[in-house]
CSV table of C-alpha atoms in Angstrom, one decimal:
chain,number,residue,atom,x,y,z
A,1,UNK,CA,142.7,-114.6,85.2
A,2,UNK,CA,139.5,-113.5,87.2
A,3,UNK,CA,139.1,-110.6,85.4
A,4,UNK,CA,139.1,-111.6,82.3
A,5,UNK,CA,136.9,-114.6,83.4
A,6,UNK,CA,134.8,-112.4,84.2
A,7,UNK,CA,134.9,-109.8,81.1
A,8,UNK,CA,134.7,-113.3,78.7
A,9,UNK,CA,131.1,-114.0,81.1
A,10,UNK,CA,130.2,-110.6,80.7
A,11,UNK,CA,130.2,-110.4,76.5
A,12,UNK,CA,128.4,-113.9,76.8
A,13,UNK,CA,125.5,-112.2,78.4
A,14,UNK,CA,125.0,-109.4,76.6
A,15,UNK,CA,123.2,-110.5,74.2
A,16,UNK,CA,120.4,-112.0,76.6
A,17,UNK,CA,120.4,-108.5,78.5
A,18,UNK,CA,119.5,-107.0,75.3
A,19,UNK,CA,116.6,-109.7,74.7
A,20,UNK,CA,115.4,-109.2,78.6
A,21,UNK,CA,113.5,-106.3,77.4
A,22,UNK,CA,111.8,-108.0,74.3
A,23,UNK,CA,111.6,-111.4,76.3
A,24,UNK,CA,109.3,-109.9,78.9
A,25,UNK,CA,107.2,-107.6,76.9
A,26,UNK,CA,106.0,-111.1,75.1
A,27,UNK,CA,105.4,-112.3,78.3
A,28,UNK,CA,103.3,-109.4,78.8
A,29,UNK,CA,101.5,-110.0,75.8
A,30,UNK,CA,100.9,-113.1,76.7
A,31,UNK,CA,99.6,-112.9,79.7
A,32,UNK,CA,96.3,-110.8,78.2
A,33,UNK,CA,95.8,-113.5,75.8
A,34,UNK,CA,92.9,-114.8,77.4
A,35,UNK,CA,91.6,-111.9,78.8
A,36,UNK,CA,88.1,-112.1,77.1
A,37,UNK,CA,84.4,-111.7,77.1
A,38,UNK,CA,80.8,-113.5,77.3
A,39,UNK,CA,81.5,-117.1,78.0
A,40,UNK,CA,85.1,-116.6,77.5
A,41,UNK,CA,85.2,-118.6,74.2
A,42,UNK,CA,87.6,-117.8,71.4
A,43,UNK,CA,86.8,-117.8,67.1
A,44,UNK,CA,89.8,-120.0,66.0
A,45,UNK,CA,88.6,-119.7,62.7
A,46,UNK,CA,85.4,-118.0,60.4
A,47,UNK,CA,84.6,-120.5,57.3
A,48,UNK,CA,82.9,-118.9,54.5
A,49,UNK,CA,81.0,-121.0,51.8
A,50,UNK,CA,79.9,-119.7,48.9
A,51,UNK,CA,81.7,-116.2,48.8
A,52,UNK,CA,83.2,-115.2,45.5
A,53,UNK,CA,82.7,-111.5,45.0
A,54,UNK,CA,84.9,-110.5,48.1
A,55,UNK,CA,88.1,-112.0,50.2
A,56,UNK,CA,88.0,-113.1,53.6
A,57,UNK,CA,89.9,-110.3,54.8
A,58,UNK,CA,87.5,-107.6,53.1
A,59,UNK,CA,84.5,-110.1,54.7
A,60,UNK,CA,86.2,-109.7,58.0
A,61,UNK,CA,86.8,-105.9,57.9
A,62,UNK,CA,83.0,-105.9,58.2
A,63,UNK,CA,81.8,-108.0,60.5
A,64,UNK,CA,82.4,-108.3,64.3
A,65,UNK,CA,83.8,-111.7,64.4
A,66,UNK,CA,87.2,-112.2,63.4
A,67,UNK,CA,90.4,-114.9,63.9
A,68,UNK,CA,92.4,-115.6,66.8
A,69,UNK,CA,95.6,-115.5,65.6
A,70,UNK,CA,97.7,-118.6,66.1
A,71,UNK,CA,101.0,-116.6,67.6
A,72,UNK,CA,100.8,-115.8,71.3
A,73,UNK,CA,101.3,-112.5,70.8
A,74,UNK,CA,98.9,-111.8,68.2
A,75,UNK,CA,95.4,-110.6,68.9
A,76,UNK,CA,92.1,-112.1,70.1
A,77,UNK,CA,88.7,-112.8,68.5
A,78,UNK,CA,86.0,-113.1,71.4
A,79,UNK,CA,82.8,-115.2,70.6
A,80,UNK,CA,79.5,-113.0,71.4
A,81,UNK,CA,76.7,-115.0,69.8
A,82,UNK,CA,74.5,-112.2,70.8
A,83,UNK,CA,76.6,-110.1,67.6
A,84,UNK,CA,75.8,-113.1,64.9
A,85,UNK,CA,72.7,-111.2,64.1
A,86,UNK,CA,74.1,-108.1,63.7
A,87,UNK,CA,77.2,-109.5,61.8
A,88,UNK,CA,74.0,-111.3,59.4
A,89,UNK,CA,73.0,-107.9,59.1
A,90,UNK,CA,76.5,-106.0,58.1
A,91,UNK,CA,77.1,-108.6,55.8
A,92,UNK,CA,74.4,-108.1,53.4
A,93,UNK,CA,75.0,-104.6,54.2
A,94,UNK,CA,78.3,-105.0,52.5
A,95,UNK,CA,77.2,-107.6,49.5
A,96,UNK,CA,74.1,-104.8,48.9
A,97,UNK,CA,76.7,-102.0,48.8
A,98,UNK,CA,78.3,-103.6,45.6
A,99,UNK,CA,75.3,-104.1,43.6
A,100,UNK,CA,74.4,-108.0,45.1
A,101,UNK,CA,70.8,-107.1,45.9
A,102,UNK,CA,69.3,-110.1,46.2
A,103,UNK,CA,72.3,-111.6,48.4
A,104,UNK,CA,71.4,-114.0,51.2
A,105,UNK,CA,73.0,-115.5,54.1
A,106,UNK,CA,71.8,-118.8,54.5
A,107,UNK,CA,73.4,-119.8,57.3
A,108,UNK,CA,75.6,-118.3,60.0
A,109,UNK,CA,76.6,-120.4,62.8
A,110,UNK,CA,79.0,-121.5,65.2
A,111,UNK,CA,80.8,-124.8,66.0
A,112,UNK,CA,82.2,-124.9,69.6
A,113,UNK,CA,85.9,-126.4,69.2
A,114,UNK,CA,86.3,-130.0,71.1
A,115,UNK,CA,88.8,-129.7,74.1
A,116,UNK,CA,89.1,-126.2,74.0
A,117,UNK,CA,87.5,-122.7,74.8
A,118,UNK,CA,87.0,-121.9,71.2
A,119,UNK,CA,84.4,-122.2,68.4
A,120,UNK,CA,84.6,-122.1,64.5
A,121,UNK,CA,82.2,-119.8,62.7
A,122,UNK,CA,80.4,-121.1,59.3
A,123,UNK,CA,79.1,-118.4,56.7
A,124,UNK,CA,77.2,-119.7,53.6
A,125,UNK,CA,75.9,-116.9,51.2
A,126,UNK,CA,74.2,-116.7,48.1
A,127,UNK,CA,75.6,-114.0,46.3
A,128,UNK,CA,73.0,-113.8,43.9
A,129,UNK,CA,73.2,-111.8,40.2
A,130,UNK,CA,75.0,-108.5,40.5
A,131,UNK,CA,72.9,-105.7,39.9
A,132,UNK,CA,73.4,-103.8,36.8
A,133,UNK,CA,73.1,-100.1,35.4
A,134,UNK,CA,70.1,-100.1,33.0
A,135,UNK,CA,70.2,-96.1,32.3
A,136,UNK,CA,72.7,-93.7,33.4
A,137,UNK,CA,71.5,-89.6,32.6
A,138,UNK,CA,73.5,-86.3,33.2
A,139,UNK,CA,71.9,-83.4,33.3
A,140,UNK,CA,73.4,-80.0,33.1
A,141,UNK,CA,71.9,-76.8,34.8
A,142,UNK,CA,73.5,-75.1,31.9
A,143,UNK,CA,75.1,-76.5,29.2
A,144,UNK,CA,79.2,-76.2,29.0
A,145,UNK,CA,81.0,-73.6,26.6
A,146,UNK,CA,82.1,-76.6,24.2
A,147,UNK,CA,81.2,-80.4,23.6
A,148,UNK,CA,84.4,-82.2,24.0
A,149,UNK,CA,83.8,-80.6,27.6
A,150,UNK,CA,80.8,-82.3,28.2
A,151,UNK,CA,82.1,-85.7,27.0
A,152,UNK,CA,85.8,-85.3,29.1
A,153,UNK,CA,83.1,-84.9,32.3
A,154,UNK,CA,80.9,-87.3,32.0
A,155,UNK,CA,83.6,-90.0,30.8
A,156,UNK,CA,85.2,-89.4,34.3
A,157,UNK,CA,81.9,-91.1,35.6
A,158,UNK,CA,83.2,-94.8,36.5
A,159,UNK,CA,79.7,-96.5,35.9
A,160,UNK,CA,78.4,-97.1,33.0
A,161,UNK,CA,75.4,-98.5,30.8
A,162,UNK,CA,75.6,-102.7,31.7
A,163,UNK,CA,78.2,-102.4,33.8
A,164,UNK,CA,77.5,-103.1,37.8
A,165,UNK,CA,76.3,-101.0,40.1
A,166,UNK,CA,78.1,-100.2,43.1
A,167,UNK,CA,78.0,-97.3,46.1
A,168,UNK,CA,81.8,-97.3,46.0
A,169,UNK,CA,81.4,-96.0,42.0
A,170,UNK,CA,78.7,-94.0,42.5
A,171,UNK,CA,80.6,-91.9,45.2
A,172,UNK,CA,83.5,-91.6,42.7
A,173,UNK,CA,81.6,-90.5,40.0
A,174,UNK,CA,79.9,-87.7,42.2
A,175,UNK,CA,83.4,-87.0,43.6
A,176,UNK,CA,85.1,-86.8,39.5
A,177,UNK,CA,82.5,-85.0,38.2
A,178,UNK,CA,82.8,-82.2,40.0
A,179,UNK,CA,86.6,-82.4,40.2
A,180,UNK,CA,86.4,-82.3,36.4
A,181,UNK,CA,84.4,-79.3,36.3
A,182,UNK,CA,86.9,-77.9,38.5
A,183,UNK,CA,89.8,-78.4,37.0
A,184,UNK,CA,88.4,-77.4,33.6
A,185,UNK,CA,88.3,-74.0,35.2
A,186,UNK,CA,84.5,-73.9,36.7
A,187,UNK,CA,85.1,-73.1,41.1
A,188,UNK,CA,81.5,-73.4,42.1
A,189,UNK,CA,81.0,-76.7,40.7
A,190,UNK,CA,78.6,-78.9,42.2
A,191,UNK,CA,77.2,-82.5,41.5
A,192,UNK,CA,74.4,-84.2,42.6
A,193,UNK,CA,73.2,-87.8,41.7
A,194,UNK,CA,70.4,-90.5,42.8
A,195,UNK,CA,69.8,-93.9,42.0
A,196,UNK,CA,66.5,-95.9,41.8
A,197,UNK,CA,67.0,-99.8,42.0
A,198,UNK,CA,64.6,-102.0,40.8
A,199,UNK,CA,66.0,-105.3,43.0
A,200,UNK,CA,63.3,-107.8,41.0
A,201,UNK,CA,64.8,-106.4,37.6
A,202,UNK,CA,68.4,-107.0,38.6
A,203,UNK,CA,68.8,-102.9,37.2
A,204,UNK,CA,69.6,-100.0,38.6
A,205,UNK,CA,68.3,-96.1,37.1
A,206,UNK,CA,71.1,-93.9,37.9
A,207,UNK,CA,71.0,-90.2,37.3
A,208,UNK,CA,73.2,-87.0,38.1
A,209,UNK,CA,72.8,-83.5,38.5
A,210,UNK,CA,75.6,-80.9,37.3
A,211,UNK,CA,75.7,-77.3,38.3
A,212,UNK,CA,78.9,-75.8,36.5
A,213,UNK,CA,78.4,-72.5,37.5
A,214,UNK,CA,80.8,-69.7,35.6
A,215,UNK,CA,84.7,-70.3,34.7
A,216,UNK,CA,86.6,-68.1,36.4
A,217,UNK,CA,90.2,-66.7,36.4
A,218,UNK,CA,91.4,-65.9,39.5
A,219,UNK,CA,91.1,-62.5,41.4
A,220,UNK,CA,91.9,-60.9,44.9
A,221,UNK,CA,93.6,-62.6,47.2
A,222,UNK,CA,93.2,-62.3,51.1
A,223,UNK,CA,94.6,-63.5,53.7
A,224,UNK,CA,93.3,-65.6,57.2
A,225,UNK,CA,95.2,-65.8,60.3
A,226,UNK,CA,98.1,-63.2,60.3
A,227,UNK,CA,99.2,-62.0,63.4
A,228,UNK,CA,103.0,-60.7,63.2
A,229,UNK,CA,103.7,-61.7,59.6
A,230,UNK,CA,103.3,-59.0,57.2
A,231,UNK,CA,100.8,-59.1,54.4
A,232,UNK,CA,103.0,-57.5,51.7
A,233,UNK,CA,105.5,-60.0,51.4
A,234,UNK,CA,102.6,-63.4,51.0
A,235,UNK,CA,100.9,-61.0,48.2
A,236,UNK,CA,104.3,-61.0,46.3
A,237,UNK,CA,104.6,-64.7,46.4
A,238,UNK,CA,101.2,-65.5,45.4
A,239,UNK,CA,100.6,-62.3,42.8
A,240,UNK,CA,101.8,-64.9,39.7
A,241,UNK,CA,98.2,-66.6,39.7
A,242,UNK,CA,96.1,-63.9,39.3
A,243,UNK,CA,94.3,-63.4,36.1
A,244,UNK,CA,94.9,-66.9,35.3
A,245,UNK,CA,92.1,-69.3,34.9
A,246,UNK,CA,90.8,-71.4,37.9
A,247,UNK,CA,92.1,-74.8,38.5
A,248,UNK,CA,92.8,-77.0,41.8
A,249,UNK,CA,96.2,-77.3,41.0
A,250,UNK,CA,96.6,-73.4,41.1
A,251,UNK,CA,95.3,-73.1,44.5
A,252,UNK,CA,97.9,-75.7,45.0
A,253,UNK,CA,100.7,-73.9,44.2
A,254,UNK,CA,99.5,-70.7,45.9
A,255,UNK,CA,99.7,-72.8,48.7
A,256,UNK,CA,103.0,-74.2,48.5
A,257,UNK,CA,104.0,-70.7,48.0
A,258,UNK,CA,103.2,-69.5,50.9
A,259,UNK,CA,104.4,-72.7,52.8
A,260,UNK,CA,108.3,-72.0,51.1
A,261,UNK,CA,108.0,-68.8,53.2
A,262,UNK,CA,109.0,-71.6,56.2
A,263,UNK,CA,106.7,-68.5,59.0
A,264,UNK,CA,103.4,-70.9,58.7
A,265,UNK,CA,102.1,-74.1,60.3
A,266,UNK,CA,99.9,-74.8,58.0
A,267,UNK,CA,98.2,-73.2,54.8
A,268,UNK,CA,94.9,-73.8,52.8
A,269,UNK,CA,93.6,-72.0,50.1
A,270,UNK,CA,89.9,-71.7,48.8
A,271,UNK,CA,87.8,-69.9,46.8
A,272,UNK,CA,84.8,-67.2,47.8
A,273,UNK,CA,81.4,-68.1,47.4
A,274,UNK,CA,80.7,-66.0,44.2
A,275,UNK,CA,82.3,-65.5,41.0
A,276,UNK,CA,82.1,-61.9,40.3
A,277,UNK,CA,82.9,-60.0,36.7
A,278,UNK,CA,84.6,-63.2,35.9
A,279,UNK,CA,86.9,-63.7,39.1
A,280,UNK,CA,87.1,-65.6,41.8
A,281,UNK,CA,88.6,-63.9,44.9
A,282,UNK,CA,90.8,-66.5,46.9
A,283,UNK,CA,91.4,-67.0,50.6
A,284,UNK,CA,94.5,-68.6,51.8
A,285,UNK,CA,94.2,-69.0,55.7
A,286,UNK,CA,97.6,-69.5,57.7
A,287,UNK,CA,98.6,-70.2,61.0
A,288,UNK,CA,101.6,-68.7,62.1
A,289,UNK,CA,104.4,-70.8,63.7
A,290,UNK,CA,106.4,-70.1,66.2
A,291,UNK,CA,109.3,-67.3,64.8
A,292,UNK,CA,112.2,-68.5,67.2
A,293,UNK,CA,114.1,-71.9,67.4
A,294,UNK,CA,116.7,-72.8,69.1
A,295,UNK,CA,118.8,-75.7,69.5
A,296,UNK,CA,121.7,-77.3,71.9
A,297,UNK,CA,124.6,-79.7,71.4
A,298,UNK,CA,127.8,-81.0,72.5
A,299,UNK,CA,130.9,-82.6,70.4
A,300,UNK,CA,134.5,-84.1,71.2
A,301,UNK,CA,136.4,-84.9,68.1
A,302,UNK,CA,139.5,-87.2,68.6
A,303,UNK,CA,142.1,-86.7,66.6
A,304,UNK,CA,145.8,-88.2,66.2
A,305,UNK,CA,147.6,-84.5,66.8
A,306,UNK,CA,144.3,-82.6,68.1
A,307,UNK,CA,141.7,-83.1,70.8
A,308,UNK,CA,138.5,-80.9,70.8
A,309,UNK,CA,135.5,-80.0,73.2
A,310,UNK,CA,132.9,-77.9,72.5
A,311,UNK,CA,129.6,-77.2,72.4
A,312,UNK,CA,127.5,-76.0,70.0
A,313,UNK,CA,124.3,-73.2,69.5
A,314,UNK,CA,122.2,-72.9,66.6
A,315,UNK,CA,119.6,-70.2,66.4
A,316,UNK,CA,117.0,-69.1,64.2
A,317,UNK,CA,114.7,-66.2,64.0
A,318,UNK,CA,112.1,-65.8,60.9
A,319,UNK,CA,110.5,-62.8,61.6
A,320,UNK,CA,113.6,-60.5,63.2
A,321,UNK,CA,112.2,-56.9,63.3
A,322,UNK,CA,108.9,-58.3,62.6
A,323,UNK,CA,109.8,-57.7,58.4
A,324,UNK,CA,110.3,-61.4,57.6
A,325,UNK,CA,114.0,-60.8,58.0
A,326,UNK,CA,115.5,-64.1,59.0
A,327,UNK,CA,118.4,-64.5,61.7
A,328,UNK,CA,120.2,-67.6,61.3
A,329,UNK,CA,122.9,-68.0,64.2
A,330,UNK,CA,125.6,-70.5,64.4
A,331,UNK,CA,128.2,-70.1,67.7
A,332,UNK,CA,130.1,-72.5,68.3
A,333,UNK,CA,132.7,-72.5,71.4
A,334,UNK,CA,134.9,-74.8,72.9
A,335,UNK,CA,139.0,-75.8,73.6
A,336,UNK,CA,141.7,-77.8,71.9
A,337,UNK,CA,144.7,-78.8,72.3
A,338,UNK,CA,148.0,-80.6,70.8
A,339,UNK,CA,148.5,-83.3,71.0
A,340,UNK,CA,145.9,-84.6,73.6
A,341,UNK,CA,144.2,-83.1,76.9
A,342,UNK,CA,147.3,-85.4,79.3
A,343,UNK,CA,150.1,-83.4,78.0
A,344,UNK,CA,149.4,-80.4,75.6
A,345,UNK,CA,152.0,-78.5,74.3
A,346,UNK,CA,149.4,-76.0,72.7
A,347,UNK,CA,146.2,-75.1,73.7
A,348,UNK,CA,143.3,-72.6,73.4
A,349,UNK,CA,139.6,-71.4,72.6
A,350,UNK,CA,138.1,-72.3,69.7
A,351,UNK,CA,135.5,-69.6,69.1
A,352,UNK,CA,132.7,-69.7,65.5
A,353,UNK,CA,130.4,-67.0,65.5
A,354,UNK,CA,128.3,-66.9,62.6
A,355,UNK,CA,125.0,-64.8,62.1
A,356,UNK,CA,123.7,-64.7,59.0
A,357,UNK,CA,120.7,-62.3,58.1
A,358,UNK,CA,118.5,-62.8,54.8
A,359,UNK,CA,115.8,-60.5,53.8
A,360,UNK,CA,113.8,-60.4,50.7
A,361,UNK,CA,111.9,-57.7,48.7
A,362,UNK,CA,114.2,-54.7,49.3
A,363,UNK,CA,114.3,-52.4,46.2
A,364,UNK,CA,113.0,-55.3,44.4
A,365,UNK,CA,110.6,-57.8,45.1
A,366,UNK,CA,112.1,-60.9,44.3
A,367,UNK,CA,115.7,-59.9,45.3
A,368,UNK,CA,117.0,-61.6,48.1
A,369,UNK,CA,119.0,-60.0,49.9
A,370,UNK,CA,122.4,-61.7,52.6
A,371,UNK,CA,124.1,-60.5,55.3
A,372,UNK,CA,126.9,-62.8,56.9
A,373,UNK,CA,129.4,-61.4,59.6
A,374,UNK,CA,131.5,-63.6,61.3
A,375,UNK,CA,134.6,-64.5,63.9
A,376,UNK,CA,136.9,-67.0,64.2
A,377,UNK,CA,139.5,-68.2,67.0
A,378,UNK,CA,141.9,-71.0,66.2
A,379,UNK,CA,144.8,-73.4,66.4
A,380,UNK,CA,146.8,-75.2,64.4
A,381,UNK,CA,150.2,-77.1,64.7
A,382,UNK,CA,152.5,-74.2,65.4
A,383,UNK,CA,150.4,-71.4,65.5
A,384,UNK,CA,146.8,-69.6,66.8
A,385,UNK,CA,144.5,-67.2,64.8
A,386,UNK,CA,141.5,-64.8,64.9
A,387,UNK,CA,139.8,-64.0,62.0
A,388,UNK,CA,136.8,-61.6,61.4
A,389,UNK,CA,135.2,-61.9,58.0
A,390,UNK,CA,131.9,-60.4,56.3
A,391,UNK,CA,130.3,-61.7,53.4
A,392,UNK,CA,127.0,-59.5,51.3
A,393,UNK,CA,125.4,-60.8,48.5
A,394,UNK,CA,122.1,-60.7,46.9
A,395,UNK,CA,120.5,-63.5,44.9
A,396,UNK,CA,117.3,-63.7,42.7
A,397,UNK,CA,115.5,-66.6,40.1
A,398,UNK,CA,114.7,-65.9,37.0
A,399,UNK,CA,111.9,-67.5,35.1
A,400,UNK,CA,112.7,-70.2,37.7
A,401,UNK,CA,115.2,-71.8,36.5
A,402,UNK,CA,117.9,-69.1,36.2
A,403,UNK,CA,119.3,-68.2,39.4
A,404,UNK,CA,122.0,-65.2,39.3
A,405,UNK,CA,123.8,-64.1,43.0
A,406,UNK,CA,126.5,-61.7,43.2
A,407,UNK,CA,128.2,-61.5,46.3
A,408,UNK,CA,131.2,-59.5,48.5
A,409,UNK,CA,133.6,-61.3,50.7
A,410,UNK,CA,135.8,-60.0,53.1
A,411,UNK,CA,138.1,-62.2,55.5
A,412,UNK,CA,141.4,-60.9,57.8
A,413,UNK,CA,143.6,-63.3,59.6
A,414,UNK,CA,145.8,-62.5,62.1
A,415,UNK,CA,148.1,-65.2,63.7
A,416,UNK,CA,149.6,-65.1,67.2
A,417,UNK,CA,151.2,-67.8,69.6
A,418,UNK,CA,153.4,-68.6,66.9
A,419,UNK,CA,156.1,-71.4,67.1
A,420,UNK,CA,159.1,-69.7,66.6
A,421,UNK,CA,160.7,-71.8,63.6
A,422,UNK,CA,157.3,-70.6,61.3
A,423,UNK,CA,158.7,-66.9,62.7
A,424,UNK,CA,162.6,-67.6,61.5
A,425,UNK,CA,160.5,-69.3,57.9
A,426,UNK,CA,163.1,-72.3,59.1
A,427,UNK,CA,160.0,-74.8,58.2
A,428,UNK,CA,158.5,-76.7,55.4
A,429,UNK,CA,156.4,-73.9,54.5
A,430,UNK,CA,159.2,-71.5,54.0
């Protein structure tokens, strides 16, 4: 009866031995709380008046002051009265920033909080008219092979005649200029803009500056960055955008397929500086990752007529011989036995080994190339086996999206230990 008192108060406080942790980690929390600064006063809570054009979270992402929250472990908003100016300041900042010019903060000020060591902060603004765009001009250092170019460009400008004016859109429209160029083929794009604001007009001159350059197919491609990984190979997976015309989305791909080669840390792609007979060489620098991996494990399986141990070994090589000829090993060893480890009546090894070498580009570029040995040891209910087996293959996509392998197999089994009614065929298997 004291034991299993004592298992029933056990499973009682579990649960509160799991909470311990979480418990005094709030505690912790806590316990900073009140850790602050200046006069050690708290903002409970920032009032704003007269605010329409932003929320209170977007006014509070700017300014120094912010809320205490009201759950303990949530964080603190120390009062500095020395920051109100400065916080006056970054406000207007933010108001002038989306076109509200003529913004003003009439009053910023703090109420201390009766009974406690906290204040309440009142903002009151006068947002004033938005400022608006009263002439919006692209000019083009050369004009662009065709018109409806010229129109998709400059309709990827967000501003527009009458509409507001805002830094945020005037950054984008610098920003999708240039990436329309780009994509429309045009690699040493550049934009420019300015804008003159006239804050007693309420109107804003905005102009831009487009430098197309020449279109461009793509030419040579080198390489950044390679230490042990062959050139060769990276040519043939990138060879399928040359001659074809310039576009982000192709330097993209390039990228990604160099990345599928799984050798690299990381890869980016740019262009050279010139465009030359109507190309644009391309550099794609790579930093090699580490060839070798290898990983560790253990396993026990449980089963009604079989127990197993065994441990487990998985190594990888991706640049064996220093060709891009990748080594995949799988080993696995370990025991059985029939029908548990108390009182066997058949036991043994249990041996995988399974290297498997792929290469790719031999006779043909694209063809890739598998190797696969490998050796089993066994048991089953009646009987042990070794097998040795050996599978070759080759694979390659066509078109991408027609993938043809062909492929050899070769397994031998050979059984030993065997129980003696499988030898006299006196069993269900005959």
């Amino acid at each position: 009866m004291a034991v299993g008192a004592l298992r029933m108060s056990l499973v009682r406080l579990a649960p509160l031995a799991l909470l311990l942790p979480l418990l005094l980690s709030l505690l912790a929390c806590s316990g900073q709380r009140y850790q602050v600064v200046g006069r050690g006063q708290l903002v409970r809570e920032v009032k704003l008046s007269g605010v329409h054009r932003f929320s209170k979270a977007k006014v509070l992402d700017h300014l120094f002051a912010g809320e205490t929250s009201s759950w303990f472990w949530g964080d603190d908003a120390p009062f500095d009265e020395a920051l109100l100016a400065v916080d006056r300041g970054r406000l207007l900042d933010l108001y002038r920033a989306h076109g509200y010019h003529r913004a003003q903060v009439l009053e910023l000020r703090a109420s201390p909080v009766v009974g406690k060591p906290k204040v309440d902060l009142l903002i009151v603004v006068e947002e004033g008219p938005v400022t608006k765009v009263g002439a919006l001009d692209f000019n083009w250092a050369q004009a662009p092979s065709s018109p409806k170019l010229k129109q998709a460009v400059e309709s990827s400008c967000p501003l527009a005649v009458g509409g507001p004016f805002e830094i945020p859109r005037f950054n984008d429209c610098l920003g999708n200029l240039r990436q329309a160029l780009l994509v429309a083929g045009y690699p040493l794009a550049r934009s420019s803009g300015k804008a003159e604001v006239q804050e007693s007009a309420g109107l804003a001159q905005v102009s831009f500056s487009l430098e197309p350059g020449e279109p461009a197919v793509i030419g040579a491609v080198s390489f950044e960055g390679l230490k042990l990984v062959p050139q060769r190979p990276l040519e043939w997976e990138t060879e399928f955008a040359l001659g074809r015309p310039f576009s982000p989305m192709l330097l993209r791909q390039m990228e990604e397929a160099v990345k599928s080669m799984r050798v690299f840390r990381s890869v980016s792609a740019r262009t050279a500086d010139a465009v030359v007979d109507g190309k644009v060489a391309v550099i794609i620098k790579v930093s090699e990752a580490d060839p070798q991996r290898l990983h560790v494990g253990a396993q026990i399986s449980i089963e009604t007529i079989r127990w197993q141990e065994q441990a487990v070994v998985d190594y990888t090589h991706t640049n064996l011989f220093g060709n891009l000829t990748r080594l995949d090993l799988h080993t696995v060893a370990g025991w059985a036995q029939m029908p548990n480890p108390w009182d066997p009546f058949l036991q043994g090894p249990v041996l995988t080994l399974e290297p498997k070498f792929t290469r790719k580009g031999l006779l043909e570029k694209h063809l890739v190339w598998s190797l696969v040995p490998g050796f089993d040891v066994n048991l089953q209910e009646g009987y042990q086996y070794y097998s040795p087996r050996n599978r070759f293959g080759v694979d390659r996509w066509f078109l991408g999206w027609l993938h043809l392998a062909l492929s050899h197999n070769l397994q031998a089994v050979d059984f030993f230990n065997t129980n003696a009614k499988l030898d006299a065929n006196a069993s269900l298997l005959g």
